[in-house]
Amino acid sequence: TIRIQTWVNAPMERCFKLSLSVDLHVLSADGTSERVVSRVKSGLLGVDDAVTWSGRHFGLRFRHTSVIDVCRPYMYFRDVMVEGMFEHFEHEHHFALMDDGTRMRDEVRFSAPWGVLGKAAERLVLRRHLIRLLKRRNAVIKRAAESGEWRRFLDAEAGEGRGPTLEFERGRAARG
């Protein structure tokens, strides 16, 4: 299990929604080979929405599909891998109002396939790599939430490539 906390000097609702932004996640992957290849490609994710990422890690090309399976606005959501390189991967996102800002807490539970070799990879390489990716993503969320950049991802009036409105009760398919 990996646990990371990030303090953001911005409203909890904004941090929550930015964390569900596919476009912001793509921005946080800038400089890597990671990109969206299918499913939801833009906007905000809701319950039952899935996204497939493709990227090169450790010299190998990987695909990772995760789905939002639980969402309690604006405090919690979880995405779980439904297809990918891990034997198991789930990422819980917790949000708490603290003084004049928000505490974002990530909990990632994962296990690698490949038996004993996978266990060694978890300890020696995967854990550090995932922590680095999470910290980069949270830094981008923090920067956007604390500046006017958040409007680019969330404000319909900004007119800058706004994706669909976040609906928690139904998945994208039900939204039509």
Short mmCIF file of N, CA and C in Angstrom, two decimals:
data_model
loop_
_atom_site.label_atom_id
_atom_site.label_comp_id
_atom_site.label_asym_id
_atom_site.label_seq_id
_atom_site.Cartn_x
_atom_site.Cartn_y
_atom_site.Cartn_z
N THR A 1 0.85 -1.19 0.00
CA THR A 1 0.00 0.00 0.00
C THR A 1 0.88 1.24 0.00
N ILE A 2 0.53 2.19 -0.83
CA ILE A 2 1.21 3.48 -0.89
C ILE A 2 0.22 4.52 -0.38
N ARG A 3 0.68 5.39 0.52
CA ARG A 3 -0.16 6.47 1.04
C ARG A 3 0.59 7.79 0.83
N ILE A 4 -0.10 8.74 0.22
CA ILE A 4 0.48 10.06 -0.02
C ILE A 4 -0.56 11.11 0.34
N GLN A 5 -0.13 12.17 1.04
CA GLN A 5 -1.00 13.28 1.35
C GLN A 5 -0.47 14.54 0.68
N THR A 6 -1.41 15.33 0.18
CA THR A 6 -1.07 16.59 -0.46
C THR A 6 -2.01 17.66 0.07
N TRP A 7 -1.45 18.75 0.55
CA TRP A 7 -2.24 19.89 1.01
C TRP A 7 -2.44 20.84 -0.16
N VAL A 8 -3.69 21.24 -0.39
CA VAL A 8 -4.01 22.16 -1.48
C VAL A 8 -4.78 23.33 -0.91
N ASN A 9 -4.33 24.51 -1.19
CA ASN A 9 -5.00 25.72 -0.73
C ASN A 9 -6.10 26.10 -1.72
N ALA A 10 -7.14 25.26 -1.74
CA ALA A 10 -8.27 25.45 -2.66
C ALA A 10 -9.46 24.67 -2.12
N PRO A 11 -10.66 24.99 -2.60
CA PRO A 11 -11.86 24.29 -2.12
C PRO A 11 -11.84 22.78 -2.43
N MET A 12 -12.44 22.02 -1.54
CA MET A 12 -12.46 20.57 -1.67
C MET A 12 -13.15 20.13 -2.97
N GLU A 13 -14.27 20.74 -3.32
CA GLU A 13 -15.00 20.37 -4.54
C GLU A 13 -14.11 20.53 -5.77
N ARG A 14 -13.35 21.61 -5.82
CA ARG A 14 -12.45 21.85 -6.96
C ARG A 14 -11.38 20.76 -7.05
N CYS A 15 -10.78 20.43 -5.92
CA CYS A 15 -9.74 19.39 -5.91
C CYS A 15 -10.31 18.05 -6.34
N PHE A 16 -11.49 17.74 -5.85
CA PHE A 16 -12.17 16.49 -6.19
C PHE A 16 -12.39 16.39 -7.70
N LYS A 17 -12.98 17.44 -8.26
CA LYS A 17 -13.28 17.42 -9.69
C LYS A 17 -12.01 17.39 -10.54
N LEU A 18 -11.00 18.15 -10.15
CA LEU A 18 -9.74 18.12 -10.90
C LEU A 18 -9.13 16.72 -10.89
N SER A 19 -9.31 16.00 -9.80
CA SER A 19 -8.79 14.63 -9.71
C SER A 19 -9.51 13.68 -10.65
N LEU A 20 -10.71 14.04 -11.08
CA LEU A 20 -11.48 13.22 -12.02
C LEU A 20 -11.32 13.68 -13.47
N SER A 21 -10.48 14.66 -13.70
CA SER A 21 -10.29 15.21 -15.04
C SER A 21 -9.29 14.39 -15.85
N VAL A 22 -9.76 13.81 -16.94
CA VAL A 22 -8.87 13.07 -17.84
C VAL A 22 -7.85 14.04 -18.45
N ASP A 23 -8.31 15.23 -18.81
CA ASP A 23 -7.43 16.22 -19.43
C ASP A 23 -6.29 16.63 -18.50
N LEU A 24 -6.59 16.80 -17.22
CA LEU A 24 -5.55 17.17 -16.27
C LEU A 24 -4.57 16.01 -16.07
N HIS A 25 -5.10 14.78 -16.06
CA HIS A 25 -4.22 13.62 -15.92
C HIS A 25 -3.26 13.53 -17.12
N VAL A 26 -3.77 13.81 -18.31
CA VAL A 26 -2.91 13.83 -19.50
C VAL A 26 -1.81 14.88 -19.33
N LEU A 27 -2.18 16.04 -18.81
CA LEU A 27 -1.19 17.10 -18.58
C LEU A 27 -0.13 16.65 -17.58
N SER A 28 -0.54 15.92 -16.54
CA SER A 28 0.43 15.46 -15.54
C SER A 28 1.37 14.40 -16.10
N ALA A 29 0.98 13.77 -17.20
CA ALA A 29 1.82 12.74 -17.84
C ALA A 29 2.71 13.35 -18.92
N ASP A 30 2.66 14.68 -19.08
CA ASP A 30 3.49 15.34 -20.07
C ASP A 30 4.97 14.99 -19.86
N GLY A 31 5.64 14.69 -20.93
CA GLY A 31 7.04 14.31 -20.83
C GLY A 31 7.23 12.81 -20.71
N THR A 32 6.12 12.09 -20.59
CA THR A 32 6.18 10.62 -20.61
C THR A 32 5.51 10.16 -21.90
N SER A 33 5.53 8.89 -22.14
CA SER A 33 4.86 8.39 -23.34
C SER A 33 3.41 8.00 -23.06
N GLU A 34 2.91 8.31 -21.86
CA GLU A 34 1.56 7.91 -21.48
C GLU A 34 0.51 8.75 -22.19
N ARG A 35 -0.51 8.06 -22.72
CA ARG A 35 -1.59 8.75 -23.42
C ARG A 35 -2.88 7.93 -23.29
N VAL A 36 -4.01 8.59 -23.54
CA VAL A 36 -5.31 7.92 -23.53
C VAL A 36 -5.50 7.27 -24.89
N VAL A 37 -5.88 5.99 -24.89
CA VAL A 37 -6.04 5.29 -26.17
C VAL A 37 -7.46 4.81 -26.44
N SER A 38 -8.31 4.75 -25.44
CA SER A 38 -9.70 4.36 -25.68
C SER A 38 -10.55 4.72 -24.49
N ARG A 39 -11.83 4.43 -24.62
CA ARG A 39 -12.83 4.73 -23.59
C ARG A 39 -13.01 6.24 -23.49
N VAL A 40 -13.14 6.77 -22.29
CA VAL A 40 -13.30 8.21 -22.09
C VAL A 40 -11.97 8.87 -22.40
N LYS A 41 -11.98 9.86 -23.29
CA LYS A 41 -10.72 10.49 -23.69
C LYS A 41 -10.60 11.94 -23.24
N SER A 42 -11.68 12.50 -22.68
CA SER A 42 -11.64 13.89 -22.28
C SER A 42 -12.73 14.15 -21.25
N GLY A 43 -12.60 15.25 -20.52
CA GLY A 43 -13.63 15.64 -19.56
C GLY A 43 -13.46 14.99 -18.21
N LEU A 44 -14.55 14.95 -17.46
CA LEU A 44 -14.55 14.43 -16.10
C LEU A 44 -15.16 13.04 -16.08
N LEU A 45 -14.55 12.17 -15.29
CA LEU A 45 -15.03 10.81 -15.14
C LEU A 45 -16.15 10.75 -14.10
N GLY A 46 -17.06 9.82 -14.28
CA GLY A 46 -18.12 9.55 -13.32
C GLY A 46 -18.16 8.06 -13.04
N VAL A 47 -19.09 7.64 -12.21
CA VAL A 47 -19.22 6.23 -11.86
C VAL A 47 -19.43 5.40 -13.12
N ASP A 48 -18.73 4.28 -13.18
CA ASP A 48 -18.76 3.32 -14.29
C ASP A 48 -18.00 3.79 -15.52
N ASP A 49 -17.42 4.97 -15.50
CA ASP A 49 -16.59 5.42 -16.62
C ASP A 49 -15.24 4.73 -16.54
N ALA A 50 -14.74 4.34 -17.70
CA ALA A 50 -13.45 3.67 -17.79
C ALA A 50 -12.54 4.47 -18.72
N VAL A 51 -11.26 4.36 -18.47
CA VAL A 51 -10.27 5.01 -19.33
C VAL A 51 -9.12 4.03 -19.51
N THR A 52 -8.61 3.96 -20.74
CA THR A 52 -7.46 3.10 -21.04
C THR A 52 -6.27 3.97 -21.39
N TRP A 53 -5.19 3.72 -20.68
CA TRP A 53 -3.93 4.44 -20.88
C TRP A 53 -2.93 3.51 -21.52
N SER A 54 -2.09 4.07 -22.35
CA SER A 54 -0.98 3.31 -22.91
C SER A 54 0.28 4.12 -22.65
N GLY A 55 1.33 3.44 -22.27
CA GLY A 55 2.58 4.14 -22.00
C GLY A 55 3.74 3.19 -21.93
N ARG A 56 4.91 3.77 -22.03
CA ARG A 56 6.13 2.98 -21.95
C ARG A 56 6.74 3.21 -20.57
N HIS A 57 6.90 2.10 -19.85
CA HIS A 57 7.52 2.14 -18.53
C HIS A 57 8.56 1.03 -18.48
N PHE A 58 9.74 1.37 -18.02
CA PHE A 58 10.84 0.41 -17.92
C PHE A 58 11.18 -0.20 -19.28
N GLY A 59 10.99 0.58 -20.35
CA GLY A 59 11.32 0.12 -21.69
C GLY A 59 10.27 -0.77 -22.33
N LEU A 60 9.17 -1.02 -21.64
CA LEU A 60 8.12 -1.88 -22.17
C LEU A 60 6.83 -1.09 -22.34
N ARG A 61 6.05 -1.43 -23.36
CA ARG A 61 4.77 -0.76 -23.58
C ARG A 61 3.70 -1.48 -22.77
N PHE A 62 2.93 -0.69 -22.00
CA PHE A 62 1.86 -1.24 -21.17
C PHE A 62 0.55 -0.53 -21.47
N ARG A 63 -0.54 -1.25 -21.25
CA ARG A 63 -1.89 -0.69 -21.30
C ARG A 63 -2.50 -0.91 -19.93
N HIS A 64 -3.27 0.08 -19.50
CA HIS A 64 -3.90 0.01 -18.18
C HIS A 64 -5.30 0.59 -18.31
N THR A 65 -6.32 -0.22 -18.04
CA THR A 65 -7.70 0.26 -18.06
C THR A 65 -8.23 0.25 -16.65
N SER A 66 -8.74 1.40 -16.22
CA SER A 66 -9.35 1.47 -14.90
C SER A 66 -10.74 2.06 -15.02
N VAL A 67 -11.57 1.74 -14.03
CA VAL A 67 -12.95 2.21 -14.00
C VAL A 67 -13.21 2.84 -12.63
N ILE A 68 -14.00 3.90 -12.61
CA ILE A 68 -14.45 4.50 -11.35
C ILE A 68 -15.60 3.62 -10.85
N ASP A 69 -15.40 2.94 -9.74
CA ASP A 69 -16.45 2.03 -9.27
C ASP A 69 -17.20 2.55 -8.04
N VAL A 70 -16.64 3.52 -7.35
CA VAL A 70 -17.30 4.12 -6.18
C VAL A 70 -17.03 5.62 -6.21
N CYS A 71 -18.07 6.41 -5.91
CA CYS A 71 -17.89 7.86 -5.89
C CYS A 71 -18.84 8.46 -4.86
N ARG A 72 -18.27 9.19 -3.89
CA ARG A 72 -19.05 9.91 -2.88
C ARG A 72 -18.59 11.37 -2.92
N PRO A 73 -19.27 12.17 -3.74
CA PRO A 73 -18.87 13.57 -3.89
C PRO A 73 -18.94 14.30 -2.56
N TYR A 74 -18.10 15.10 -2.24
CA TYR A 74 -16.82 15.49 -2.82
C TYR A 74 -15.70 14.99 -1.92
N MET A 75 -15.95 13.81 -1.33
CA MET A 75 -15.05 13.29 -0.31
C MET A 75 -14.22 12.09 -0.75
N TYR A 76 -14.73 11.32 -1.72
CA TYR A 76 -14.06 10.04 -1.99
C TYR A 76 -14.46 9.49 -3.36
N PHE A 77 -13.49 8.89 -4.05
CA PHE A 77 -13.78 8.02 -5.18
C PHE A 77 -12.67 7.00 -5.30
N ARG A 78 -12.98 5.90 -5.99
CA ARG A 78 -12.00 4.84 -6.17
C ARG A 78 -12.00 4.41 -7.63
N ASP A 79 -10.77 4.24 -8.16
CA ASP A 79 -10.65 3.63 -9.48
C ASP A 79 -9.93 2.31 -9.32
N VAL A 80 -10.37 1.32 -10.07
CA VAL A 80 -9.78 -0.01 -10.01
C VAL A 80 -9.39 -0.46 -11.41
N MET A 81 -8.29 -1.17 -11.49
CA MET A 81 -7.83 -1.70 -12.77
C MET A 81 -8.74 -2.87 -13.16
N VAL A 82 -9.19 -2.85 -14.41
CA VAL A 82 -9.96 -3.97 -14.94
C VAL A 82 -9.17 -4.72 -16.00
N GLU A 83 -8.09 -4.10 -16.46
CA GLU A 83 -7.20 -4.75 -17.42
C GLU A 83 -5.85 -4.04 -17.35
N GLY A 84 -4.78 -4.81 -17.30
CA GLY A 84 -3.47 -4.18 -17.26
C GLY A 84 -2.39 -5.11 -16.75
N MET A 85 -1.24 -4.52 -16.45
CA MET A 85 -0.06 -5.31 -16.11
C MET A 85 -0.04 -5.82 -14.67
N PHE A 86 -0.82 -5.21 -13.79
CA PHE A 86 -0.80 -5.62 -12.40
C PHE A 86 -1.73 -6.81 -12.17
N GLU A 87 -1.41 -7.57 -11.15
CA GLU A 87 -2.34 -8.61 -10.72
C GLU A 87 -3.55 -7.95 -10.06
N HIS A 88 -3.29 -6.87 -9.31
CA HIS A 88 -4.33 -6.12 -8.61
C HIS A 88 -3.87 -4.67 -8.52
N PHE A 89 -4.80 -3.72 -8.75
CA PHE A 89 -4.47 -2.31 -8.62
C PHE A 89 -5.75 -1.55 -8.30
N GLU A 90 -5.76 -0.86 -7.17
CA GLU A 90 -6.87 0.03 -6.84
C GLU A 90 -6.31 1.29 -6.21
N HIS A 91 -6.94 2.40 -6.56
CA HIS A 91 -6.49 3.71 -6.13
C HIS A 91 -7.66 4.42 -5.47
N GLU A 92 -7.56 4.65 -4.17
CA GLU A 92 -8.58 5.40 -3.43
C GLU A 92 -8.14 6.85 -3.29
N HIS A 93 -9.08 7.76 -3.55
CA HIS A 93 -8.84 9.20 -3.48
C HIS A 93 -9.73 9.75 -2.37
N HIS A 94 -9.11 10.30 -1.32
CA HIS A 94 -9.85 10.86 -0.18
C HIS A 94 -9.61 12.37 -0.15
N PHE A 95 -10.67 13.12 0.18
CA PHE A 95 -10.59 14.58 0.24
C PHE A 95 -11.20 15.03 1.55
N ALA A 96 -10.51 15.94 2.26
CA ALA A 96 -11.02 16.43 3.53
C ALA A 96 -10.77 17.93 3.62
N LEU A 97 -11.79 18.65 4.07
CA LEU A 97 -11.69 20.08 4.29
C LEU A 97 -10.87 20.29 5.55
N MET A 98 -9.80 21.07 5.44
CA MET A 98 -8.90 21.32 6.56
C MET A 98 -8.61 22.82 6.61
N ASP A 99 -9.04 23.49 7.68
CA ASP A 99 -8.84 24.93 7.81
C ASP A 99 -9.34 25.63 6.55
N ASP A 100 -8.44 26.26 5.81
CA ASP A 100 -8.84 26.99 4.60
C ASP A 100 -8.46 26.26 3.33
N GLY A 101 -8.29 24.97 3.38
CA GLY A 101 -7.88 24.25 2.18
C GLY A 101 -8.36 22.81 2.22
N THR A 102 -7.70 22.00 1.43
CA THR A 102 -8.10 20.61 1.26
C THR A 102 -6.90 19.70 1.44
N ARG A 103 -7.14 18.60 2.17
CA ARG A 103 -6.13 17.54 2.23
C ARG A 103 -6.58 16.46 1.26
N MET A 104 -5.70 16.17 0.28
CA MET A 104 -5.94 15.05 -0.63
C MET A 104 -5.08 13.90 -0.13
N ARG A 105 -5.70 12.75 0.01
CA ARG A 105 -4.97 11.57 0.44
C ARG A 105 -5.20 10.45 -0.56
N ASP A 106 -4.11 9.93 -1.08
CA ASP A 106 -4.17 8.82 -2.03
C ASP A 106 -3.74 7.55 -1.32
N GLU A 107 -4.47 6.48 -1.55
CA GLU A 107 -4.07 5.15 -1.10
C GLU A 107 -4.11 4.24 -2.31
N VAL A 108 -2.97 3.68 -2.64
CA VAL A 108 -2.87 2.77 -3.78
C VAL A 108 -2.46 1.40 -3.26
N ARG A 109 -3.26 0.41 -3.59
CA ARG A 109 -2.93 -0.97 -3.27
C ARG A 109 -2.71 -1.70 -4.58
N PHE A 110 -1.59 -2.37 -4.68
CA PHE A 110 -1.27 -3.06 -5.92
C PHE A 110 -0.47 -4.31 -5.62
N SER A 111 -0.49 -5.21 -6.56
CA SER A 111 0.39 -6.37 -6.52
C SER A 111 0.77 -6.72 -7.95
N ALA A 112 2.00 -7.12 -8.09
CA ALA A 112 2.52 -7.47 -9.41
C ALA A 112 2.32 -8.97 -9.66
N PRO A 113 2.14 -9.33 -10.92
CA PRO A 113 2.12 -10.76 -11.24
C PRO A 113 3.55 -11.31 -11.17
N TRP A 114 3.78 -12.47 -11.62
CA TRP A 114 5.11 -13.09 -11.76
C TRP A 114 5.67 -13.65 -10.46
N GLY A 115 4.80 -13.95 -9.48
CA GLY A 115 5.25 -14.64 -8.28
C GLY A 115 6.35 -13.93 -7.52
N VAL A 116 7.42 -14.67 -7.18
CA VAL A 116 8.53 -14.13 -6.40
C VAL A 116 9.22 -12.99 -7.14
N LEU A 117 9.34 -13.11 -8.45
CA LEU A 117 9.94 -12.05 -9.26
C LEU A 117 9.12 -10.76 -9.17
N GLY A 118 7.80 -10.91 -9.19
CA GLY A 118 6.91 -9.76 -9.05
C GLY A 118 7.03 -9.09 -7.70
N LYS A 119 7.15 -9.89 -6.64
CA LYS A 119 7.32 -9.33 -5.29
C LYS A 119 8.60 -8.51 -5.20
N ALA A 120 9.66 -9.01 -5.81
CA ALA A 120 10.93 -8.27 -5.82
C ALA A 120 10.78 -6.97 -6.61
N ALA A 121 10.09 -7.04 -7.76
CA ALA A 121 9.86 -5.84 -8.57
C ALA A 121 9.04 -4.80 -7.80
N GLU A 122 8.05 -5.26 -7.05
CA GLU A 122 7.24 -4.34 -6.23
C GLU A 122 8.13 -3.55 -5.28
N ARG A 123 8.99 -4.24 -4.56
CA ARG A 123 9.84 -3.59 -3.55
C ARG A 123 10.94 -2.74 -4.17
N LEU A 124 11.56 -3.22 -5.24
CA LEU A 124 12.74 -2.55 -5.78
C LEU A 124 12.43 -1.44 -6.78
N VAL A 125 11.34 -1.58 -7.55
CA VAL A 125 11.12 -0.65 -8.65
C VAL A 125 9.71 -0.06 -8.68
N LEU A 126 8.69 -0.88 -8.66
CA LEU A 126 7.32 -0.42 -8.89
C LEU A 126 6.86 0.59 -7.86
N ARG A 127 7.12 0.33 -6.60
CA ARG A 127 6.67 1.23 -5.54
C ARG A 127 7.21 2.65 -5.74
N ARG A 128 8.52 2.77 -5.96
CA ARG A 128 9.13 4.10 -6.17
C ARG A 128 8.58 4.77 -7.43
N HIS A 129 8.40 3.99 -8.49
CA HIS A 129 7.88 4.52 -9.75
C HIS A 129 6.46 5.06 -9.56
N LEU A 130 5.61 4.31 -8.88
CA LEU A 130 4.23 4.76 -8.64
C LEU A 130 4.19 5.98 -7.74
N ILE A 131 5.03 6.04 -6.73
CA ILE A 131 5.09 7.22 -5.86
C ILE A 131 5.47 8.45 -6.68
N ARG A 132 6.46 8.31 -7.54
CA ARG A 132 6.88 9.44 -8.39
C ARG A 132 5.73 9.91 -9.29
N LEU A 133 4.99 8.97 -9.90
CA LEU A 133 3.87 9.34 -10.76
C LEU A 133 2.76 10.03 -9.96
N LEU A 134 2.45 9.51 -8.77
CA LEU A 134 1.42 10.11 -7.93
C LEU A 134 1.81 11.53 -7.49
N LYS A 135 3.04 11.70 -7.09
CA LYS A 135 3.50 13.03 -6.66
C LYS A 135 3.45 14.03 -7.82
N ARG A 136 3.82 13.58 -9.00
CA ARG A 136 3.76 14.48 -10.17
C ARG A 136 2.31 14.86 -10.46
N ARG A 137 1.41 13.88 -10.44
CA ARG A 137 0.00 14.14 -10.70
C ARG A 137 -0.57 15.10 -9.66
N ASN A 138 -0.27 14.87 -8.38
CA ASN A 138 -0.79 15.74 -7.32
C ASN A 138 -0.21 17.15 -7.41
N ALA A 139 1.02 17.28 -7.85
CA ALA A 139 1.61 18.62 -8.02
C ALA A 139 0.87 19.39 -9.11
N VAL A 140 0.47 18.70 -10.17
CA VAL A 140 -0.27 19.35 -11.25
C VAL A 140 -1.66 19.74 -10.77
N ILE A 141 -2.32 18.86 -10.01
CA ILE A 141 -3.63 19.19 -9.44
C ILE A 141 -3.51 20.40 -8.52
N LYS A 142 -2.51 20.39 -7.65
CA LYS A 142 -2.28 21.50 -6.71
C LYS A 142 -2.06 22.81 -7.46
N ARG A 143 -1.19 22.78 -8.46
CA ARG A 143 -0.90 23.99 -9.24
C ARG A 143 -2.16 24.52 -9.91
N ALA A 144 -2.94 23.64 -10.53
CA ALA A 144 -4.16 24.07 -11.21
C ALA A 144 -5.19 24.59 -10.21
N ALA A 145 -5.38 23.88 -9.09
CA ALA A 145 -6.40 24.26 -8.11
C ALA A 145 -6.09 25.59 -7.44
N GLU A 146 -4.81 25.87 -7.22
CA GLU A 146 -4.43 27.09 -6.50
C GLU A 146 -4.27 28.30 -7.42
N SER A 147 -4.33 28.10 -8.70
CA SER A 147 -4.22 29.20 -9.65
C SER A 147 -5.52 29.27 -10.45
N GLY A 148 -5.57 30.14 -11.41
CA GLY A 148 -6.74 30.23 -12.29
C GLY A 148 -6.78 29.13 -13.33
N GLU A 149 -5.75 28.29 -13.36
CA GLU A 149 -5.67 27.23 -14.36
C GLU A 149 -6.81 26.22 -14.24
N TRP A 150 -7.40 26.08 -13.05
CA TRP A 150 -8.48 25.11 -12.85
C TRP A 150 -9.64 25.37 -13.80
N ARG A 151 -9.87 26.62 -14.17
CA ARG A 151 -10.98 26.96 -15.07
C ARG A 151 -10.85 26.26 -16.41
N ARG A 152 -9.64 26.04 -16.83
CA ARG A 152 -9.38 25.35 -18.10
C ARG A 152 -10.01 23.95 -18.10
N PHE A 153 -10.11 23.34 -16.95
CA PHE A 153 -10.62 21.98 -16.83
C PHE A 153 -12.06 21.90 -16.32
N LEU A 154 -12.51 22.93 -15.59
CA LEU A 154 -13.81 22.81 -14.91
C LEU A 154 -14.83 23.88 -15.24
N ASP A 155 -14.44 25.05 -15.67
CA ASP A 155 -15.36 26.17 -15.82
C ASP A 155 -15.95 26.19 -17.23
N ALA A 156 -17.24 25.88 -17.34
CA ALA A 156 -17.91 25.84 -18.65
C ALA A 156 -17.87 27.20 -19.34
N GLU A 157 -17.88 28.28 -18.56
CA GLU A 157 -17.88 29.62 -19.16
C GLU A 157 -16.51 30.00 -19.73
N ALA A 158 -15.47 29.28 -19.34
CA ALA A 158 -14.13 29.62 -19.84
C ALA A 158 -14.01 29.28 -21.31
N GLY A 159 -14.81 28.33 -21.79
CA GLY A 159 -14.81 28.00 -23.20
C GLY A 159 -13.53 27.35 -23.69
N GLU A 160 -12.80 26.69 -22.81
CA GLU A 160 -11.53 26.10 -23.21
C GLU A 160 -11.60 24.58 -23.17
N GLY A 161 -12.28 23.99 -24.13
CA GLY A 161 -12.30 22.55 -24.25
C GLY A 161 -12.97 21.84 -23.09
N ARG A 162 -14.00 22.42 -22.56
CA ARG A 162 -14.72 21.85 -21.42
C ARG A 162 -15.31 20.50 -21.79
N GLY A 163 -15.10 19.52 -20.94
CA GLY A 163 -15.66 18.20 -21.14
C GLY A 163 -17.05 18.12 -20.56
N PRO A 164 -17.63 16.93 -20.50
CA PRO A 164 -18.98 16.76 -19.98
C PRO A 164 -19.08 17.08 -18.49
N THR A 165 -20.27 17.42 -18.05
CA THR A 165 -20.52 17.69 -16.64
C THR A 165 -20.43 16.40 -15.85
N LEU A 166 -19.89 16.48 -14.67
CA LEU A 166 -19.74 15.31 -13.82
C LEU A 166 -21.10 14.91 -13.26
N GLU A 167 -21.49 13.66 -13.51
CA GLU A 167 -22.72 13.11 -12.94
C GLU A 167 -22.33 11.86 -12.20
N PHE A 168 -22.70 11.76 -10.94
CA PHE A 168 -22.23 10.68 -10.11
C PHE A 168 -23.18 9.48 -10.10
N GLU A 169 -24.44 9.70 -10.32
CA GLU A 169 -25.40 8.62 -10.17
C GLU A 169 -25.34 7.62 -11.32
N ARG A 170 -24.91 8.07 -12.49
CA ARG A 170 -24.92 7.19 -13.65
C ARG A 170 -23.58 7.26 -14.34
N GLY A 171 -23.28 6.24 -15.09
CA GLY A 171 -22.07 6.20 -15.90
C GLY A 171 -22.26 6.95 -17.21
N ARG A 172 -21.20 7.08 -17.96
CA ARG A 172 -21.23 7.79 -19.24
C ARG A 172 -22.25 7.20 -20.19
N ALA A 173 -22.39 5.89 -20.24
CA ALA A 173 -23.32 5.26 -21.17
C ALA A 173 -24.77 5.69 -20.88
N ALA A 174 -25.10 5.81 -19.61
CA ALA A 174 -26.44 6.22 -19.23
C ALA A 174 -26.68 7.68 -19.54
N ARG A 175 -25.61 8.47 -19.59
CA ARG A 175 -25.76 9.90 -19.88
C ARG A 175 -26.07 10.16 -21.33
N GLY A 176 -25.74 9.19 -22.20
CA GLY A 176 -26.02 9.35 -23.63
C GLY A 176 -25.22 10.40 -24.19
#
